[in-house]
Tab-separated table of C-alpha atoms and ligand atoms in Angstrom:
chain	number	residue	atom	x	y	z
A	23	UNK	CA	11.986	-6.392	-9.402
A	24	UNK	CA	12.254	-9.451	-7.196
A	25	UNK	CA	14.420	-7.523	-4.768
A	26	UNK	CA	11.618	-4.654	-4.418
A	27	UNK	CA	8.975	-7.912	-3.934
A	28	UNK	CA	10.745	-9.045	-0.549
A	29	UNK	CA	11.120	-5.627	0.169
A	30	UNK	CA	7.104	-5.547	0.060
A	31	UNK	CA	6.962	-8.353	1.709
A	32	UNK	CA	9.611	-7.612	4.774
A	33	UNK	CA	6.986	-4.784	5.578
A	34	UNK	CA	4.290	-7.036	5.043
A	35	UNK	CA	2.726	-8.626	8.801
A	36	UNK	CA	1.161	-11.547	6.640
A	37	UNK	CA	2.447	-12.496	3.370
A	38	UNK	CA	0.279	-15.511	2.980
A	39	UNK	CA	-3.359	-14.595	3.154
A	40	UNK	CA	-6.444	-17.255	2.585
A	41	UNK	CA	-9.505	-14.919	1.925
A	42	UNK	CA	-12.646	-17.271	1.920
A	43	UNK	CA	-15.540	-15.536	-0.270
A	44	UNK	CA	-12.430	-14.434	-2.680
A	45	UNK	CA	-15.172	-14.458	-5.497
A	46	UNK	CA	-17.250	-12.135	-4.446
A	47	UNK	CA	-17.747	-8.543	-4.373
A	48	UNK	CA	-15.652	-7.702	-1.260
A	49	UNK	CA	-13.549	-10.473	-1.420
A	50	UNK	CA	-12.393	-9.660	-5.341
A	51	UNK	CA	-11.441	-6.313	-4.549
A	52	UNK	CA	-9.807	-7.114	-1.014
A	53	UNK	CA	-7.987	-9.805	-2.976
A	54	UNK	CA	-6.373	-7.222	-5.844
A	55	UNK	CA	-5.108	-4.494	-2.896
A	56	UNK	CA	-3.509	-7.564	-1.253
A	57	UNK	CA	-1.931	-8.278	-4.176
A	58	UNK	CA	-0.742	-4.761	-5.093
A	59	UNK	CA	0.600	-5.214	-1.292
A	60	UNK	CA	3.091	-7.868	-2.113
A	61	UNK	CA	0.779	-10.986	-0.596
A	62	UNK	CA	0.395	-14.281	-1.896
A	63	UNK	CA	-3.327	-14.432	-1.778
A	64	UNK	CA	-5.616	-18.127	-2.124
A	65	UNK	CA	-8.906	-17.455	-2.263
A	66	UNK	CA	-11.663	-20.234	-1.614
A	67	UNK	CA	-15.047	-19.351	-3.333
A	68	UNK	CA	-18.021	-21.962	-3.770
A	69	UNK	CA	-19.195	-19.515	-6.443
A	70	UNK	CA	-23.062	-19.373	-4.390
A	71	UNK	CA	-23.080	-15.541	-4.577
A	72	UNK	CA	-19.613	-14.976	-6.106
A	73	UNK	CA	-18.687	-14.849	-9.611
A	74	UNK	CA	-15.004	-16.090	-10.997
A	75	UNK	CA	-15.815	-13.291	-13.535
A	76	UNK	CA	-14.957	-10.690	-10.687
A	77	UNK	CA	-11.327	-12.383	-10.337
A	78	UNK	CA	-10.627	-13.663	-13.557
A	79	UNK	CA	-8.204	-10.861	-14.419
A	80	UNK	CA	-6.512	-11.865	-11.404
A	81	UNK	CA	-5.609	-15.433	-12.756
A	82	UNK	CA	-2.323	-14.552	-14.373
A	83	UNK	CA	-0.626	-13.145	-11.501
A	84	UNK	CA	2.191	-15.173	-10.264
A	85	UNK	CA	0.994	-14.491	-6.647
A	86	UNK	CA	-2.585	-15.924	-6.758
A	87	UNK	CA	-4.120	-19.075	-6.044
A	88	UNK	CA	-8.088	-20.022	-5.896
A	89	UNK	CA	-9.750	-23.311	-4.900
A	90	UNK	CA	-13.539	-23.100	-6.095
A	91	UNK	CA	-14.803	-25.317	-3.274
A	92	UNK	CA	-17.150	-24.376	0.252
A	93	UNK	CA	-15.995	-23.581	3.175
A	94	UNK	CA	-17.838	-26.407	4.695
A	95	UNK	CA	-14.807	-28.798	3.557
A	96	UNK	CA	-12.795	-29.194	6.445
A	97	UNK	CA	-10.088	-31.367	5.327
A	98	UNK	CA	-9.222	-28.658	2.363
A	99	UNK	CA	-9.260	-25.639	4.602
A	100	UNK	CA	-7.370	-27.103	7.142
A	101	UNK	CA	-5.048	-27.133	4.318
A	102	UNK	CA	-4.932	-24.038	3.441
A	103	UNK	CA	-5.135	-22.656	6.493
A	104	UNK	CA	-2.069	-24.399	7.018
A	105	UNK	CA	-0.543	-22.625	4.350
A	106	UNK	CA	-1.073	-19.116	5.709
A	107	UNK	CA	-0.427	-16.671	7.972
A	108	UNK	CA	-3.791	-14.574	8.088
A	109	UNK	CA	-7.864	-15.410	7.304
A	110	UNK	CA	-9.888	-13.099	6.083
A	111	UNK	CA	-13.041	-14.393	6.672
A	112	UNK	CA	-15.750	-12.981	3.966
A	113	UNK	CA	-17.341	-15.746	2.927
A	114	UNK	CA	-21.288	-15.831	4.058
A	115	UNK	CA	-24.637	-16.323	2.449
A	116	UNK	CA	-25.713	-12.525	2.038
A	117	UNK	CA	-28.583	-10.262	0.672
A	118	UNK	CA	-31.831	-10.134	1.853
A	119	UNK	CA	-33.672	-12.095	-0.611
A	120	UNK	CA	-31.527	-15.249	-0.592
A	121	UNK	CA	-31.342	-15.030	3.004
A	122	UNK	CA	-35.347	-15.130	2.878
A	123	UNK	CA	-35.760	-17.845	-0.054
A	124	UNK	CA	-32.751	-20.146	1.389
A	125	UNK	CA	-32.498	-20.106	5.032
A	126	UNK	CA	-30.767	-23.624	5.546
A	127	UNK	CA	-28.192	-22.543	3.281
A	128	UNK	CA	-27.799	-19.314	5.325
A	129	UNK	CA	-27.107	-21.221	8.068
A	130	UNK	CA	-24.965	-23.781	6.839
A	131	UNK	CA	-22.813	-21.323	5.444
A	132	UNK	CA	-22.261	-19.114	8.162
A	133	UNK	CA	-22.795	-20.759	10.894
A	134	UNK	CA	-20.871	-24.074	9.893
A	135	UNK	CA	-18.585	-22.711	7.613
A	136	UNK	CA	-17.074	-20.059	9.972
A	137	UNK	CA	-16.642	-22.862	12.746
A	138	UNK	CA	-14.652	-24.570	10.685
A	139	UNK	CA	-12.743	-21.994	9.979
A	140	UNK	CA	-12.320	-21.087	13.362
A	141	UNK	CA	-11.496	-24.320	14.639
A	142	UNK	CA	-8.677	-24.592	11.544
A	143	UNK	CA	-7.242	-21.637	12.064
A	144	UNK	CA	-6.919	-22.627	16.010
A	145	UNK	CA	-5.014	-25.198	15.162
A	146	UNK	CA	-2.567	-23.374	13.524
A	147	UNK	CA	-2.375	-20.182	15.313
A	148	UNK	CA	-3.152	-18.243	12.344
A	149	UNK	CA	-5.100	-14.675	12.835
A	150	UNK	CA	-8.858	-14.538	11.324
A	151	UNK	CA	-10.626	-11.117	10.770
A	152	UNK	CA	-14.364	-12.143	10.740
A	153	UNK	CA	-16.537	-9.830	8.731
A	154	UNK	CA	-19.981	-9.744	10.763
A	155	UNK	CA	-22.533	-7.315	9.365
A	156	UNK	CA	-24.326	-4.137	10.605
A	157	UNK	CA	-27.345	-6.497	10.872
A	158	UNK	CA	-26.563	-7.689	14.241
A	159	UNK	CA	-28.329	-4.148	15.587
A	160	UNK	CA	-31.400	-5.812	14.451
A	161	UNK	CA	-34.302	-3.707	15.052
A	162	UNK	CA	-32.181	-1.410	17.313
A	163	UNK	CA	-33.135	2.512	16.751
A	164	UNK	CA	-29.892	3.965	18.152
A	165	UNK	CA	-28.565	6.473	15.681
A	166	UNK	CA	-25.462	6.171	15.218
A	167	UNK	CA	-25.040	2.472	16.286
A	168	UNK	CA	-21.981	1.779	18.951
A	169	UNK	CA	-20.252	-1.357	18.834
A	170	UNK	CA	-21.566	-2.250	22.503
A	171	UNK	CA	-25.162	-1.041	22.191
A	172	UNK	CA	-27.326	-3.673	22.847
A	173	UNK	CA	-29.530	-5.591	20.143
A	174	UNK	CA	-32.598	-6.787	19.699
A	175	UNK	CA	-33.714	-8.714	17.140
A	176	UNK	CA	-36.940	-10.025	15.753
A	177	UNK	CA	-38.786	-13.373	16.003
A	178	UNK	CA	-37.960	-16.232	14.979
A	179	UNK	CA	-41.060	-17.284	12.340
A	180	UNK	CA	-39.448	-14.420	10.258
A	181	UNK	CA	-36.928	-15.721	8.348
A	182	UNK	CA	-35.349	-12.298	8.214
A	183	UNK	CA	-33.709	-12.437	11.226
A	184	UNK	CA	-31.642	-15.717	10.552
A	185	UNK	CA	-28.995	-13.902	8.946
A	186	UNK	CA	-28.600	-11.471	12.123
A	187	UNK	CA	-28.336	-13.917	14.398
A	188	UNK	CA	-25.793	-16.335	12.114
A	189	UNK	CA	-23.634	-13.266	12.560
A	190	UNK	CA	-24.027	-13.073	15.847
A	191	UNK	CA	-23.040	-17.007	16.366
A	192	UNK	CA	-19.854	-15.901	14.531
A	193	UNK	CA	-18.942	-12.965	16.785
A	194	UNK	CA	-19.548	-15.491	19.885
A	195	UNK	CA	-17.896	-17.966	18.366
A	196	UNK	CA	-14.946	-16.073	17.229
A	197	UNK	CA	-14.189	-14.286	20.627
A	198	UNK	CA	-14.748	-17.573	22.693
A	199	UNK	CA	-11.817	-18.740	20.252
A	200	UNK	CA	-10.036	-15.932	21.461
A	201	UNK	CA	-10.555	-16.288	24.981
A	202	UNK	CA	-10.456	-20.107	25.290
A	203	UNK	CA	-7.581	-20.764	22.474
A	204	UNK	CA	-6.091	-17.473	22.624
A	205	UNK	CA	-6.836	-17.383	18.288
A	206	UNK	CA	-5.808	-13.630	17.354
A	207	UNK	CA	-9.291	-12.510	16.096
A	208	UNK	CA	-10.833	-9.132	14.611
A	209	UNK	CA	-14.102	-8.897	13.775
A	210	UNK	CA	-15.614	-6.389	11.675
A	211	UNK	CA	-19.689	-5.051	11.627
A	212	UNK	CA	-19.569	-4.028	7.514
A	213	UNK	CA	-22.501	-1.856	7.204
A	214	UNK	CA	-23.988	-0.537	3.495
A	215	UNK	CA	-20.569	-0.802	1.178
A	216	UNK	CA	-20.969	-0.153	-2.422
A	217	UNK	CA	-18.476	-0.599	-5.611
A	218	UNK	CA	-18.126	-2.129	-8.972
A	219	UNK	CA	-19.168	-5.787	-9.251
A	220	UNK	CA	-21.737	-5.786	-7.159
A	221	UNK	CA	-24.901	-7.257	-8.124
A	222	UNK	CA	-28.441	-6.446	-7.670
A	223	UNK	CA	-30.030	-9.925	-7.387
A	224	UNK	CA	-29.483	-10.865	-4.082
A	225	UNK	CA	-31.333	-7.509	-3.664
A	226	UNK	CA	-28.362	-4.821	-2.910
A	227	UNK	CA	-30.251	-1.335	-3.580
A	228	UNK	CA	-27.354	0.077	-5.327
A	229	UNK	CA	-26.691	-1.698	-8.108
A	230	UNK	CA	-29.919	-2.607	-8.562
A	231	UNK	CA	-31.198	1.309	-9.416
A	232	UNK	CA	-27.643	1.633	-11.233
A	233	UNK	CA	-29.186	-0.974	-13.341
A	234	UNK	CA	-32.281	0.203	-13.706
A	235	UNK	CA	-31.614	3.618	-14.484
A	236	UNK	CA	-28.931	2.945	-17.414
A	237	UNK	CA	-31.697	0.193	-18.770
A	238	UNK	CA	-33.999	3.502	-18.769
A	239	UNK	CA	-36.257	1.399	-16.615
A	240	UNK	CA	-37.808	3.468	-13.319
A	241	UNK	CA	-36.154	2.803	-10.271
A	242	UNK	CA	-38.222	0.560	-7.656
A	243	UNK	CA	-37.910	2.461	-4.050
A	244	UNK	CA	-39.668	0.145	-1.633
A	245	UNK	CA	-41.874	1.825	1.032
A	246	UNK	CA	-41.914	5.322	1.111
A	247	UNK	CA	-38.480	5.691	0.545
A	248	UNK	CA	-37.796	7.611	3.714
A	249	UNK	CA	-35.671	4.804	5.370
A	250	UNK	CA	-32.342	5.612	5.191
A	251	UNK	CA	-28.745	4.393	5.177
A	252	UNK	CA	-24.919	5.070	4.752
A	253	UNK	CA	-23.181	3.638	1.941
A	254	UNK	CA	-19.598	3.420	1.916
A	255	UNK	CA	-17.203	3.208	-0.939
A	256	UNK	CA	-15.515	-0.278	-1.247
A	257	UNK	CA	-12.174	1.484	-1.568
A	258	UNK	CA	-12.657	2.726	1.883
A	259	UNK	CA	-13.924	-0.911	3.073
A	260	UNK	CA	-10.737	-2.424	1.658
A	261	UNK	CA	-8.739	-0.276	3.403
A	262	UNK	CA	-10.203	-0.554	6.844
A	263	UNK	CA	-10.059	-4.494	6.371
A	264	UNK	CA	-6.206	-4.595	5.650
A	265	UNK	CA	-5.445	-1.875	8.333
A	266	UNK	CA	-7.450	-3.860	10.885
A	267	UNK	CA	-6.255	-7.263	10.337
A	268	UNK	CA	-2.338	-5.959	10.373
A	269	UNK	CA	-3.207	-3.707	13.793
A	270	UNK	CA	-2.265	-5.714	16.950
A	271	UNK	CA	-4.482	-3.791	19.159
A	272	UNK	CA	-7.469	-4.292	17.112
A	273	UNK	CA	-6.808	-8.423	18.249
A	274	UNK	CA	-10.288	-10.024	20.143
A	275	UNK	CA	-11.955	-6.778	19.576
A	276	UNK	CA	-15.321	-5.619	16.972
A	277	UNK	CA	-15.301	-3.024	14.837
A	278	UNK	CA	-17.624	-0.656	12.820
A	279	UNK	CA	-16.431	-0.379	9.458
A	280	UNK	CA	-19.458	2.083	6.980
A	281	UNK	CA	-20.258	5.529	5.745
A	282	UNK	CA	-21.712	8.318	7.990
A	283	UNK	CA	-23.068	10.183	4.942
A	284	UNK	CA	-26.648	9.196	5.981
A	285	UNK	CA	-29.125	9.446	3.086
A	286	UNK	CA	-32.902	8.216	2.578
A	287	UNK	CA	-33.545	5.522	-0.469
A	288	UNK	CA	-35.574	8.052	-2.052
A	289	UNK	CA	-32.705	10.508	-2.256
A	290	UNK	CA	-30.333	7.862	-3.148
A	291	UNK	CA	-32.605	6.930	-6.017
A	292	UNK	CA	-32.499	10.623	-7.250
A	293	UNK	CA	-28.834	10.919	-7.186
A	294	UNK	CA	-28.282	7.706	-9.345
A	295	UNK	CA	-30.551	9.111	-12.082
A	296	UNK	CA	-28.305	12.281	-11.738
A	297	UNK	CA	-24.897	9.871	-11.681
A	298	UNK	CA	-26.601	8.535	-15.469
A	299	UNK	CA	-27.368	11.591	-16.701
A	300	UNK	CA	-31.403	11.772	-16.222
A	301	UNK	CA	-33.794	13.697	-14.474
A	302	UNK	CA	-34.806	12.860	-11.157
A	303	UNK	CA	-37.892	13.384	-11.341
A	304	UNK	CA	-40.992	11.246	-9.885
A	305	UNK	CA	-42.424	9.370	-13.230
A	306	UNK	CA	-38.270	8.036	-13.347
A	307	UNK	CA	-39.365	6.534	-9.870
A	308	UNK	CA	-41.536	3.505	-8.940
A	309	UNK	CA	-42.743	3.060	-5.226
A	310	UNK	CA	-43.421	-0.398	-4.277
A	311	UNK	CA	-44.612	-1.624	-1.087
A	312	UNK	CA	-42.659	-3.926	0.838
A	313	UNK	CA	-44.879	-7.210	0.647
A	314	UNK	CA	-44.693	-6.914	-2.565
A	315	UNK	CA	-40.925	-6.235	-2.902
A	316	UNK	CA	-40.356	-9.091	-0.425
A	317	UNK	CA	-42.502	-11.438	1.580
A	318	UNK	CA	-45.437	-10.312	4.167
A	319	UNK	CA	-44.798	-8.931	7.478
A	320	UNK	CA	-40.897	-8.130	6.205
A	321	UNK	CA	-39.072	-5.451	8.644
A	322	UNK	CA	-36.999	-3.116	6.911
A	323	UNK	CA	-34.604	-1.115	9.241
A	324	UNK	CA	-35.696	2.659	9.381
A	325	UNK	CA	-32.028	4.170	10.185
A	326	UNK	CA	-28.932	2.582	9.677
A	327	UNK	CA	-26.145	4.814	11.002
A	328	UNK	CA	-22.543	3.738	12.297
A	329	UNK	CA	-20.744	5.059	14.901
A	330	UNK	CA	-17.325	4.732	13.874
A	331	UNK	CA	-15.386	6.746	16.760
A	332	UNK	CA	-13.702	3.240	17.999
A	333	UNK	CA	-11.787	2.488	14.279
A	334	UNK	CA	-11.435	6.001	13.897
A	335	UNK	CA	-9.457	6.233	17.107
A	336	UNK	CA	-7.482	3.083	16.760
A	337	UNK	CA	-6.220	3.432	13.200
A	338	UNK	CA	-7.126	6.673	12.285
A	339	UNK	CA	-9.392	5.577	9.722
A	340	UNK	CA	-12.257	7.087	8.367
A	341	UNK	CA	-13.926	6.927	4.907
A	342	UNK	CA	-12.444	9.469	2.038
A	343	UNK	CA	-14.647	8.866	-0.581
A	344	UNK	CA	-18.446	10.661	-0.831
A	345	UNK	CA	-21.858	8.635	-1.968
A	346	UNK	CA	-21.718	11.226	-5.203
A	347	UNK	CA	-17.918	9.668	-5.757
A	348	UNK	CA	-18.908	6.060	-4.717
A	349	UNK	CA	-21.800	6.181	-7.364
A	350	UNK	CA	-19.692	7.677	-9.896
A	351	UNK	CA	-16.918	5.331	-9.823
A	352	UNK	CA	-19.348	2.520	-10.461
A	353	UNK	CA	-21.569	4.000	-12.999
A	354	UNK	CA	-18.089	4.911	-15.069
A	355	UNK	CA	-17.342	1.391	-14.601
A	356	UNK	CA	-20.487	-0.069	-16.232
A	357	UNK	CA	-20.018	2.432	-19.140
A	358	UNK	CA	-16.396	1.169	-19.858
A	359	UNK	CA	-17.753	-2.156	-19.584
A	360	UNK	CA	-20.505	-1.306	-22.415
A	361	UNK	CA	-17.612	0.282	-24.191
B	430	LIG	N1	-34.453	-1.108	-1.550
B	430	LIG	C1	-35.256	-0.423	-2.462
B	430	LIG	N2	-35.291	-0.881	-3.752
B	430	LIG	C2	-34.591	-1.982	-4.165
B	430	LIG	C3	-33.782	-2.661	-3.220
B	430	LIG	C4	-33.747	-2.201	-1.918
B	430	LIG	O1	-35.896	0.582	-2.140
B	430	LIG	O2	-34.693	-2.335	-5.358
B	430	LIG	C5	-34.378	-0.580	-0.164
B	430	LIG	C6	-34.520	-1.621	0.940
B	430	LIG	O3	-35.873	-1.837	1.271
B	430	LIG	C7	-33.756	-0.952	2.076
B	430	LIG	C8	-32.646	-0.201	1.362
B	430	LIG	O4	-33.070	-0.052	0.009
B	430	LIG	O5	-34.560	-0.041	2.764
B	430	LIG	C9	-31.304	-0.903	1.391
B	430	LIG	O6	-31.496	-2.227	0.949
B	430	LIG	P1	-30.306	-3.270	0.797
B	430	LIG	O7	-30.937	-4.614	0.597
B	430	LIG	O8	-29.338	-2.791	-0.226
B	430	LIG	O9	-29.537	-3.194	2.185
B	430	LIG	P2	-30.025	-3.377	3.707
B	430	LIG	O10	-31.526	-3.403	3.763
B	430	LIG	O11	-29.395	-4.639	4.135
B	430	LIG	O12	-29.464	-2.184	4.382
């Protein structure tokens, strides 16, 4: 057994890995393949959108370490940077609505935080894959979105817009790192991802009609429901992450990492009354409008489409699970949770 374990770990580019955000949705789940992998894995969660529920089962293993704590405390991540040989940088302020009602926080978080983390990890040499987020393309139409397609972003007065361009101080930040300090980065544009233990109140669509259909509640589609976007399976995310970080040509470099199975709200609505067994059928659907759903003047993105040619040719990735599949696998996980 402990022979097959340094066998793992021979094989294995970073044994140590720090994943900040470790409590969270992505984070949990990156967390449990990098265990199955043979990693020690520390995780470092402030518990702000996480939940220690989503890692509790990952407590006993002789592998893991967590430190519930923010980011924003230098002296302990220098620490535990220290004690690593790869970052995986996750944690953020996220979801639409917090990012609206909390906007200092958004800001502290990932703008401060991921300096710090930056400047830690500089000082030990020790390779960071940033997650940045498919909102940097801002108010871009380009269908499918490229990872050097230029962005433009909304004004300032709308609060929106913060998170986009926190993300986009990260990018900068993280590639002057590279170029200045030679820091191996990767940074990774997650768009839509999907999966058990994500929640709805930070305002994720999914899980928030998974919830309302198995409550037998009508699913709220804001607008007209004709916006659309690609959801991709968090197995598929996972995988993409760990592939990336252990790829040396992927170093100082962004990626794309999301679905191309492009589908509109309204037809994602229908298909997770069909995932829970009821009709999809308009009096199971609510419209609501979106200054009611979230503040007035709020931009909602019509298309959201990646192009994911540059992982795709690197790694040879691409995702292998379908929406249908995606939505099952959570929906079967609820209903084992209800027993
Ligand atoms: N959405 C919706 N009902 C909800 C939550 C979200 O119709 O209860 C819509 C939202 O307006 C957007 C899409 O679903 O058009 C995806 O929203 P989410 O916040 O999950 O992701 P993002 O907007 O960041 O892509």
């Amino acid at each position: 057994m402990v022979a097959m374990k340094n066998k793992a770990k021979d094989h294995n580019p970073h044994p140590r890995v720090l994943i900040t955000g470790g409590a969270g949705f992505i984070g949990s789940h990156l967390a449990e393949a990098l265990l199955n992998r043979g990693c020690q894995v520390t995780i470092i969660d402030d518990l702000s959108t996480g939940n220690f529920d989503n890692v509790a089962h990952l407590v006993p293993h002789p592998e893991f370490k967590y430190a519930i704590d923010t980011i924003n405390n230098e002296g302990l991540m220098d620490r535990m940077v220290s004690e690593c040989e790869m970052v995986y940088h996750l944690a953020a302020a996220v979801g639409v609505h917090l990012i609206v009602e909390k906007p200092i926080h958004t800001n502290q978080i990932n703008i401060m935080g991921t300096e710090i983390i930056l400047r830690t990890s500089a000082r030990y040499g020790v390779k960071v894959l940033v997650t940045s987020s498919s909102e940097v393309y801002g108010r871009g139409n380009n269908v499918p979105f490229s990872e050097n397609d230029d962005v433009v972003l909304g004004p300032t007065v709308q609060s929106r817009w913060s998170y986009a361009a926190s993300k986009m101080v990260d990018e900068f930040m993280a590639l002057a790192y590279f170029r200045e300090k030679g820091l191996p980065v990767v940074i990774v544009r997650l768009f839509n991802t999907i999966g058990p233990r994500q929640v709805g109140h930070y305002g994720m669509v999914v899980p928030r009609f998974i919830g309302q259909a198995l409550r037998g509640e009508q699913l709220t589609v804001y607008g007209d429901g004709q916006q659309s976007r690609c959801f991709l399976d968090i197995r598929d995310a996972v995988r993409a992450l760990i592939v990336l970080a252990e790829e040396p040509k992927a170093v100082g470099q962004v990626f794309n990492v999301g679905s191309i199975q492009e589908v509109t709200i309204f037809e994602l609505a229908c298909k997770v009354l069909q995932t829970v067994g009821r009709e999809a059928i308009p009096e199971n659907i609510a419209f609501m409008s979106y200054d009611q759903a979230y503040m007035a003047g709020f931009e909602d993105m019509r298309r959201r489409v990646p192009d994911i040619s540059k992982i795709r040719d690197l790694i040879g990735w691409e995702p292998q699970y379908t929406l249908e599949q995606a939505l099952e696998h959570i929906v079967a996980g609820y209903e084992a949770q209800i027993g």
